[in-house]
Tab-separated table of C-alpha atoms in Angstrom:
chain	number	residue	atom	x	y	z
A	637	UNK	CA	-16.974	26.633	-1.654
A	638	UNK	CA	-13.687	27.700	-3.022
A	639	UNK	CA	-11.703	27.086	-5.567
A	640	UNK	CA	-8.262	25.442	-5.911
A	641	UNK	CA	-5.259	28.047	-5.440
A	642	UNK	CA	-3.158	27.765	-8.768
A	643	UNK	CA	-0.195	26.198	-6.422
A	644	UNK	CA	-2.428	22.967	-5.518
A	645	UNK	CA	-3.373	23.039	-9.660
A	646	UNK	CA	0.053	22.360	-10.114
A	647	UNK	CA	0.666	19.249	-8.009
A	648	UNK	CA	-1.380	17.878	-10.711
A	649	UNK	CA	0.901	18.899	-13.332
A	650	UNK	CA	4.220	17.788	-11.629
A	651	UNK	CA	2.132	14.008	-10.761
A	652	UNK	CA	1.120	13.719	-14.535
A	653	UNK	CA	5.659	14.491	-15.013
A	654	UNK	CA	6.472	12.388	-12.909
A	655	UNK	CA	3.909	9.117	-13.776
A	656	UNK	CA	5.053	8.949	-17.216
A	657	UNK	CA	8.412	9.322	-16.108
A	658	UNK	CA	9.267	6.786	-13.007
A	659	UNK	CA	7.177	4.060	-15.158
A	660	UNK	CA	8.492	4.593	-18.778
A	661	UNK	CA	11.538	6.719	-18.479
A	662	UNK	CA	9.810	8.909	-21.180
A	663	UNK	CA	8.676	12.564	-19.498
A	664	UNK	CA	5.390	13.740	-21.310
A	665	UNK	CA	5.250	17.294	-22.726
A	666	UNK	CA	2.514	19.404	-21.052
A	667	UNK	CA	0.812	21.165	-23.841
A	668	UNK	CA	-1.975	22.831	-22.039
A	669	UNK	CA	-3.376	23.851	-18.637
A	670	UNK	CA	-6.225	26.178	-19.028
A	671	UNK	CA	-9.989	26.243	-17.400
A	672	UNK	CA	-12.336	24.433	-19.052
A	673	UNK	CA	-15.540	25.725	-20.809
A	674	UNK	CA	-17.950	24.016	-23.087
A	675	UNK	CA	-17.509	19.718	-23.134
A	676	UNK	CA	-14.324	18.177	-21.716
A	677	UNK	CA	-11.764	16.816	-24.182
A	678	UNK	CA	-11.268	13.568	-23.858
A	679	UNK	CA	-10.283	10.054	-25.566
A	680	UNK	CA	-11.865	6.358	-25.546
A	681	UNK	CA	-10.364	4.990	-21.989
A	682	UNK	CA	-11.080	6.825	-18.920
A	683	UNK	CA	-9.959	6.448	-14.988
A	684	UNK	CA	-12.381	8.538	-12.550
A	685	UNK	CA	-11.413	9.441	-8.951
A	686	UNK	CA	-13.672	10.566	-6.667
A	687	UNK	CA	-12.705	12.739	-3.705
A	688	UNK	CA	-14.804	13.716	-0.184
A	689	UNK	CA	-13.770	15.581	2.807
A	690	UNK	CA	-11.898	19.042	2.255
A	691	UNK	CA	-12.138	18.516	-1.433
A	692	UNK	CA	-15.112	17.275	-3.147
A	693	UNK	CA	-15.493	16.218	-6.953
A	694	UNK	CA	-13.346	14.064	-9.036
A	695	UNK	CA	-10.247	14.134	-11.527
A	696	UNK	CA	-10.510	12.284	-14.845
A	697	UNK	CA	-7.617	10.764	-16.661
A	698	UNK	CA	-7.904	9.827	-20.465
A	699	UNK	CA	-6.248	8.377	-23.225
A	700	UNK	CA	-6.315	6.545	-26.301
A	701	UNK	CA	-5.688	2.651	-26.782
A	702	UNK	CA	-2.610	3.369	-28.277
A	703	UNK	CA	-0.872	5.393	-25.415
A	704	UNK	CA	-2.409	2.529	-22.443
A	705	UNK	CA	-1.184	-0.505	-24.988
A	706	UNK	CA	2.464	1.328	-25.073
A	707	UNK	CA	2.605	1.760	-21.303
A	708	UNK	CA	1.837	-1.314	-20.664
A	709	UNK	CA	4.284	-3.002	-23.536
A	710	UNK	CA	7.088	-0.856	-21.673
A	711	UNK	CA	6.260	-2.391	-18.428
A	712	UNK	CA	6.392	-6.341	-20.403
A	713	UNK	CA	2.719	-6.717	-19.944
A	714	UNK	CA	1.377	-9.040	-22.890
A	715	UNK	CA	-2.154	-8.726	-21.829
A	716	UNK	CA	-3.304	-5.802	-24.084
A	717	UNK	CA	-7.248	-6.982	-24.373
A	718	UNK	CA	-9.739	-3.710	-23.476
A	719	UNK	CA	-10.014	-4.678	-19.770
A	720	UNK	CA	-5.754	-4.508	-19.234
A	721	UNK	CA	-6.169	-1.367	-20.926
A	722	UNK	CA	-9.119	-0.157	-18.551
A	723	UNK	CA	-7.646	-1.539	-15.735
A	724	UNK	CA	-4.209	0.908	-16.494
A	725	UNK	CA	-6.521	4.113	-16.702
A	726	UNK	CA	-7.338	3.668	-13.513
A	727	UNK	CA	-4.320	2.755	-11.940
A	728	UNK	CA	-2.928	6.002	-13.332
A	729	UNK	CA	-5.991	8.180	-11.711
A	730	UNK	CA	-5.700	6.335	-8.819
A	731	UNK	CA	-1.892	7.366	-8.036
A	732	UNK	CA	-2.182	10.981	-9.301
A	733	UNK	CA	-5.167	11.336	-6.797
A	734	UNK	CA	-3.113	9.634	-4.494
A	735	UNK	CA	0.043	11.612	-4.731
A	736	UNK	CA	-2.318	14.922	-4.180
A	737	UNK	CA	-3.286	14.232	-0.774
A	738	UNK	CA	0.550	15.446	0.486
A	739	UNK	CA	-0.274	18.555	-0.696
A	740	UNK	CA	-3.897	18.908	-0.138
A	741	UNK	CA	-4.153	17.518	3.364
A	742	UNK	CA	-5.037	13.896	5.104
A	743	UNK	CA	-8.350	14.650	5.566
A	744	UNK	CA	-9.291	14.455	1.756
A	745	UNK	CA	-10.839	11.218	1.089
A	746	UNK	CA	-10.445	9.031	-1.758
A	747	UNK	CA	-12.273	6.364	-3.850
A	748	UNK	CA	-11.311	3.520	-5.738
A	749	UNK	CA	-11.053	4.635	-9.623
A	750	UNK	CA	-13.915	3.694	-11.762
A	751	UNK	CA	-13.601	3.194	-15.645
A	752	UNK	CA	-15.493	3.916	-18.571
A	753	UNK	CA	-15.130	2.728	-22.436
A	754	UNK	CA	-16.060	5.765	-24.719
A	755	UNK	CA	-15.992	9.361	-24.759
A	756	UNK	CA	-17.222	10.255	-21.026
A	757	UNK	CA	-20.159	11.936	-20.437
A	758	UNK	CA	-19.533	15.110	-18.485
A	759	UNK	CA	-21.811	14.028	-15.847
A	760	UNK	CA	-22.401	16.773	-13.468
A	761	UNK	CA	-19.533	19.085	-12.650
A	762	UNK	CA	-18.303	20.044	-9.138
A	763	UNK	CA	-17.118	23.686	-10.735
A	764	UNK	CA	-18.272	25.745	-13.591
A	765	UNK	CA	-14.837	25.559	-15.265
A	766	UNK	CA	-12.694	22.174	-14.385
A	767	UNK	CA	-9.123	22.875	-14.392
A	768	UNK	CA	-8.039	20.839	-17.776
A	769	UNK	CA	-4.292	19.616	-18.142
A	770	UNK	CA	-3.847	18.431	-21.944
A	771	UNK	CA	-0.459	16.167	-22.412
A	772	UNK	CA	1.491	14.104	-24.803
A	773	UNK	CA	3.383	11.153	-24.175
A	774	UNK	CA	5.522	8.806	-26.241
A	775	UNK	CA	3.204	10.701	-29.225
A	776	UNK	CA	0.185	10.011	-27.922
A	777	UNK	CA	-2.255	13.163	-26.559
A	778	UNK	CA	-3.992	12.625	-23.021
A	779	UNK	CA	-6.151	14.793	-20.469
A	780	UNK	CA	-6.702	15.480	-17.076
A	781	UNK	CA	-9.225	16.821	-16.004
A	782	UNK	CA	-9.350	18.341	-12.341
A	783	UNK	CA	-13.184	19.167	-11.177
A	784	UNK	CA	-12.454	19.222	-7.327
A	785	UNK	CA	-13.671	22.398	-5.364
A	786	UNK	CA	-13.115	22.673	-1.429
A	787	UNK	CA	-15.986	21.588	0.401
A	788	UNK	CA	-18.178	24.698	2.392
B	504	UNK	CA	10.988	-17.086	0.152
B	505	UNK	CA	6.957	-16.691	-0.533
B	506	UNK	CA	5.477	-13.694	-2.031
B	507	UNK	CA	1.517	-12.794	-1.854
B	508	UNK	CA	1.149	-9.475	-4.006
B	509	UNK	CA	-1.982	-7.700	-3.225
B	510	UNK	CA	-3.125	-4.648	-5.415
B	511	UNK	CA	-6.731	-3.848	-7.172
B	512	UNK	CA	-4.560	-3.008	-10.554
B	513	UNK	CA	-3.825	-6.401	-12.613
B	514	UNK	CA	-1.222	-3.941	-13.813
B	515	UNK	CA	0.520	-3.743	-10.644
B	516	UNK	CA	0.449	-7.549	-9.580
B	517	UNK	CA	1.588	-8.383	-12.864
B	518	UNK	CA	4.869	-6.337	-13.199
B	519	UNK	CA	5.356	-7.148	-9.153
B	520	UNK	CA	5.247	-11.029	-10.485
B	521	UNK	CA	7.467	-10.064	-12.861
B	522	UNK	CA	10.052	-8.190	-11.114
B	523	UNK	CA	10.126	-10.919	-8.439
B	524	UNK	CA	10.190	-14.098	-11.061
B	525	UNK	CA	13.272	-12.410	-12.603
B	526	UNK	CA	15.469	-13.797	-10.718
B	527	UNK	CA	17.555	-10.888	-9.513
B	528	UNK	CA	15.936	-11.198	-5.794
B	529	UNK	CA	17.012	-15.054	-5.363
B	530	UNK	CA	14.626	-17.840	-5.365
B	531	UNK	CA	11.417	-16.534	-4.563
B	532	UNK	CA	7.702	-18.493	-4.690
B	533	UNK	CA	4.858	-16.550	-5.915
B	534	UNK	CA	2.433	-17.724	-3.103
B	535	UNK	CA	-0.836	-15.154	-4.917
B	536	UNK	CA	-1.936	-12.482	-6.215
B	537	UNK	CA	-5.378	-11.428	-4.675
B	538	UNK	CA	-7.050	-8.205	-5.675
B	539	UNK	CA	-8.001	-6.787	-1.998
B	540	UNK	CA	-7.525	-7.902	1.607
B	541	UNK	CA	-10.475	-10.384	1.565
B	542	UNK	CA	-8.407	-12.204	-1.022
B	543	UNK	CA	-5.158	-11.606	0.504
B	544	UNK	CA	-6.490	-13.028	3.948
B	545	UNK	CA	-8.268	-16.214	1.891
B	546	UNK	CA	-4.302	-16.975	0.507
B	547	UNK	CA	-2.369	-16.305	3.597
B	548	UNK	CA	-5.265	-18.735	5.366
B	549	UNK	CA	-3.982	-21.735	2.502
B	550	UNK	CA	-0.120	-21.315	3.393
B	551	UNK	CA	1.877	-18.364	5.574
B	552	UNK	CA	3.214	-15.835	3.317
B	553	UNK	CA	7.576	-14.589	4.133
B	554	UNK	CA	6.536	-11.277	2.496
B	555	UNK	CA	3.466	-9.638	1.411
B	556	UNK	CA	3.033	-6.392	-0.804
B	557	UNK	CA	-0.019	-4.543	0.025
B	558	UNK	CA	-1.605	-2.029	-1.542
B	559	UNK	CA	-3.897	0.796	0.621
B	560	UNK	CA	-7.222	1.875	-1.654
B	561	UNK	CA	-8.832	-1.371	-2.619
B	562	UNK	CA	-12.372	-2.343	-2.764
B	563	UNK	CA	-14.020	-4.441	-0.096
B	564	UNK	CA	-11.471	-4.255	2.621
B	565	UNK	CA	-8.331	-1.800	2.154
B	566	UNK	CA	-4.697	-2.232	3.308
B	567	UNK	CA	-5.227	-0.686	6.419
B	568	UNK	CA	-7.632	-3.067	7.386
B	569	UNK	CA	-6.321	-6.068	6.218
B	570	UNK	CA	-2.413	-5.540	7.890
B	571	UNK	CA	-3.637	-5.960	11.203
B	572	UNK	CA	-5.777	-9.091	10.693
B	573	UNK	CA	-3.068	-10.940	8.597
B	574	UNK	CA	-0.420	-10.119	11.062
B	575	UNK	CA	-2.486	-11.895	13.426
B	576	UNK	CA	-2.521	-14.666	11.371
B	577	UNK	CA	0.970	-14.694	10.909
B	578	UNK	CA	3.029	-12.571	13.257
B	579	UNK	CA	6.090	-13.413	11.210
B	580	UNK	CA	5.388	-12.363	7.968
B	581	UNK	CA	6.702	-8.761	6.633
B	582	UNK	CA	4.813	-6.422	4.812
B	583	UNK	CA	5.737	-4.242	1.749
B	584	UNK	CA	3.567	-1.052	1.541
B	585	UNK	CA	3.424	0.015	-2.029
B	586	UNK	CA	0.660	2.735	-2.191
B	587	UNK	CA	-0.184	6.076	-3.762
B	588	UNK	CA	-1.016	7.598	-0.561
B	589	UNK	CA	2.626	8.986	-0.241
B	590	UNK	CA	1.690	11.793	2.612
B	591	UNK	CA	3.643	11.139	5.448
B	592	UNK	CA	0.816	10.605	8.065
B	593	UNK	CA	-0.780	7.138	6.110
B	594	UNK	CA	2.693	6.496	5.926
B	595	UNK	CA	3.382	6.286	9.414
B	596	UNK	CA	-0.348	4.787	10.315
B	597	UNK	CA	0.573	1.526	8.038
B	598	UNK	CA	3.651	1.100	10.081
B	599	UNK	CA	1.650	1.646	13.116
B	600	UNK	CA	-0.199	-1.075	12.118
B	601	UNK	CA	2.832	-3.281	11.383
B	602	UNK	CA	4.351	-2.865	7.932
B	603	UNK	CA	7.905	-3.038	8.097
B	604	UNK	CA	8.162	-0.961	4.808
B	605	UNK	CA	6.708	1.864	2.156
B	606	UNK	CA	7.049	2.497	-1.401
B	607	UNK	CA	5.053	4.933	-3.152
B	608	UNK	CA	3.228	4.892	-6.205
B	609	UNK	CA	4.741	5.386	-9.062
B	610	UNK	CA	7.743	3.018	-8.358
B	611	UNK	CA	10.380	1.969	-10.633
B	612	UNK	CA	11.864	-1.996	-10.906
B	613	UNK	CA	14.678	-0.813	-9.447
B	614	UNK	CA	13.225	0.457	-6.371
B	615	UNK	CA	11.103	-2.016	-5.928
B	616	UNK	CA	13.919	-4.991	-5.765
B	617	UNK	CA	15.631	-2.706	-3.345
B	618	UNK	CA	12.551	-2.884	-0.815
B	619	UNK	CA	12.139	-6.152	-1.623
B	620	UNK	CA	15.171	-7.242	-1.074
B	621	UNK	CA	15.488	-5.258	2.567
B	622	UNK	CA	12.564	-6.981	3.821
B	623	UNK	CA	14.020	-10.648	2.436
B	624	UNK	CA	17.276	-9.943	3.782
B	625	UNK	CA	15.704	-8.936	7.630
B	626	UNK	CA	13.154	-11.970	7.537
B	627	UNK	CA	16.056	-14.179	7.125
């Protein structure tokens, strides 16, 4: 199993740019992009991709009420209850998983995003050291975190 | 013109509804919004949809599945992909399939009335 080349890392990077962007004309700031060691950082609302085929493992988008109930305020959405706001976390995980398969093939196969209330787990990890993109947008901090390794 | 909006994300089919209901496309009739292609097939079975927008990765049956079974239905009706698979090979399968269109995920309100309004102006 290896491990994603630095140039695939960044795909992730440019996708986190370019969400925040196209849907609320406000680019975040990328304050971090290092390899993870002890417990993930992470805030209360959380969108989990899976992937299978060339890749295996997951990414992990979270963020704080505050950040989700913005988005969705920029996009008109009145609905702010904790399921809108659940529902948004996983939208965003599902398109930056989405937009990676240009770069990291057809064959890589992805699942619909789950969500979790509260701090996640950590669960078991694909890679010793996820690949951990820390962000903040419209003043609000957020994480992804990118455990995929490519499968033997 | 009839709409059916189908996308897992109640975030999605709500700013689609919006977009569409804003007036700036002409007079258009939200027909649904279902949450996967089960749902989209139950709503085109009620009344035949002009245009649909159809998302790919949804539980119980995808976009890929469903295009083919709801252009059966209704050979007329166009379909909108709006998607985050943006690689250029699902891209081309979906209009294998039969969508006359593809916007990927993340889209603006802009772009979205612009492929909207294609698709209106060629089922005309």
């Amino acid at each position: 199993m290896s491990a994603l080349k630095e140039s695939d890392l960044r795909l992730f990077v440019d996708s986190v740019r370019r969400y925040f962007d196209v849907t609320s004309r406000i680019e975040p700031e990328i304050t971090s992009a290092y390899l993870g060691v002890d417990a993930m950082p992470g805030h209360d609302f959380n969108g989990i991709v899976s992937f299978s085929g060339r890749y295996r493992g997951q990414v992990v988008v979270s963020l704080p009420a505050a950040a989700l109930k913005e988005l969705l305020l920029i996009q008109k959405e009145t609905d702010l209850s904790q399921s809108s706001l659940l529902d948004a976390v996983g939208e965003i995980a599902n398109t930056l998983a989405g937009n990676a398969r240009r770069t990291l093939g057809k064959d890589l196969e992805i699942s619909v995003p789950k969500v979790v209330h509260g701090k996640p787990s950590g669960g078991t990890r694909t890679r010793q050291h996820p690949y951990v993109i820390t962000f903040r947008w419209n003043r609000y901090p957020g994480v992804v975190c990118v455990d995929l390794a490519e499968a033997a | 013109m009839k709409l059916l909006v189908v996308d897992d994300s109640n975030m999605v089919r709500s700013r689609i509804a919006r977009v569409v209901q804003s007036g700036t496309l002409g007079e258009v009739t939200l027909l649904g919004l279902a949450r996967n292609g089960e749902e989209a097939l139950r709503a085109a079975r009620t009344a035949a949809p002009d245009v649909v927008t159809m998302d790919l990765t949804m539980p119980e049956m995808d976009g890929l599945e469903c295009i083919p079974v709801l252009l059966a239905m209704h050979p007329r009706t166009r379909i909108l992909v709006i998607s985050a698979l943006d690689d250029k090979s699902t891209a081309i399968r979906a209009l294998r399939l039969g969508a006359h269109g593809f916007l990927p995920k993340p889209f603006t309100d802009d772009g979205l009335q612009l492929a909207l309004k294609g698709l209106f102006e060629h089922h005309l």
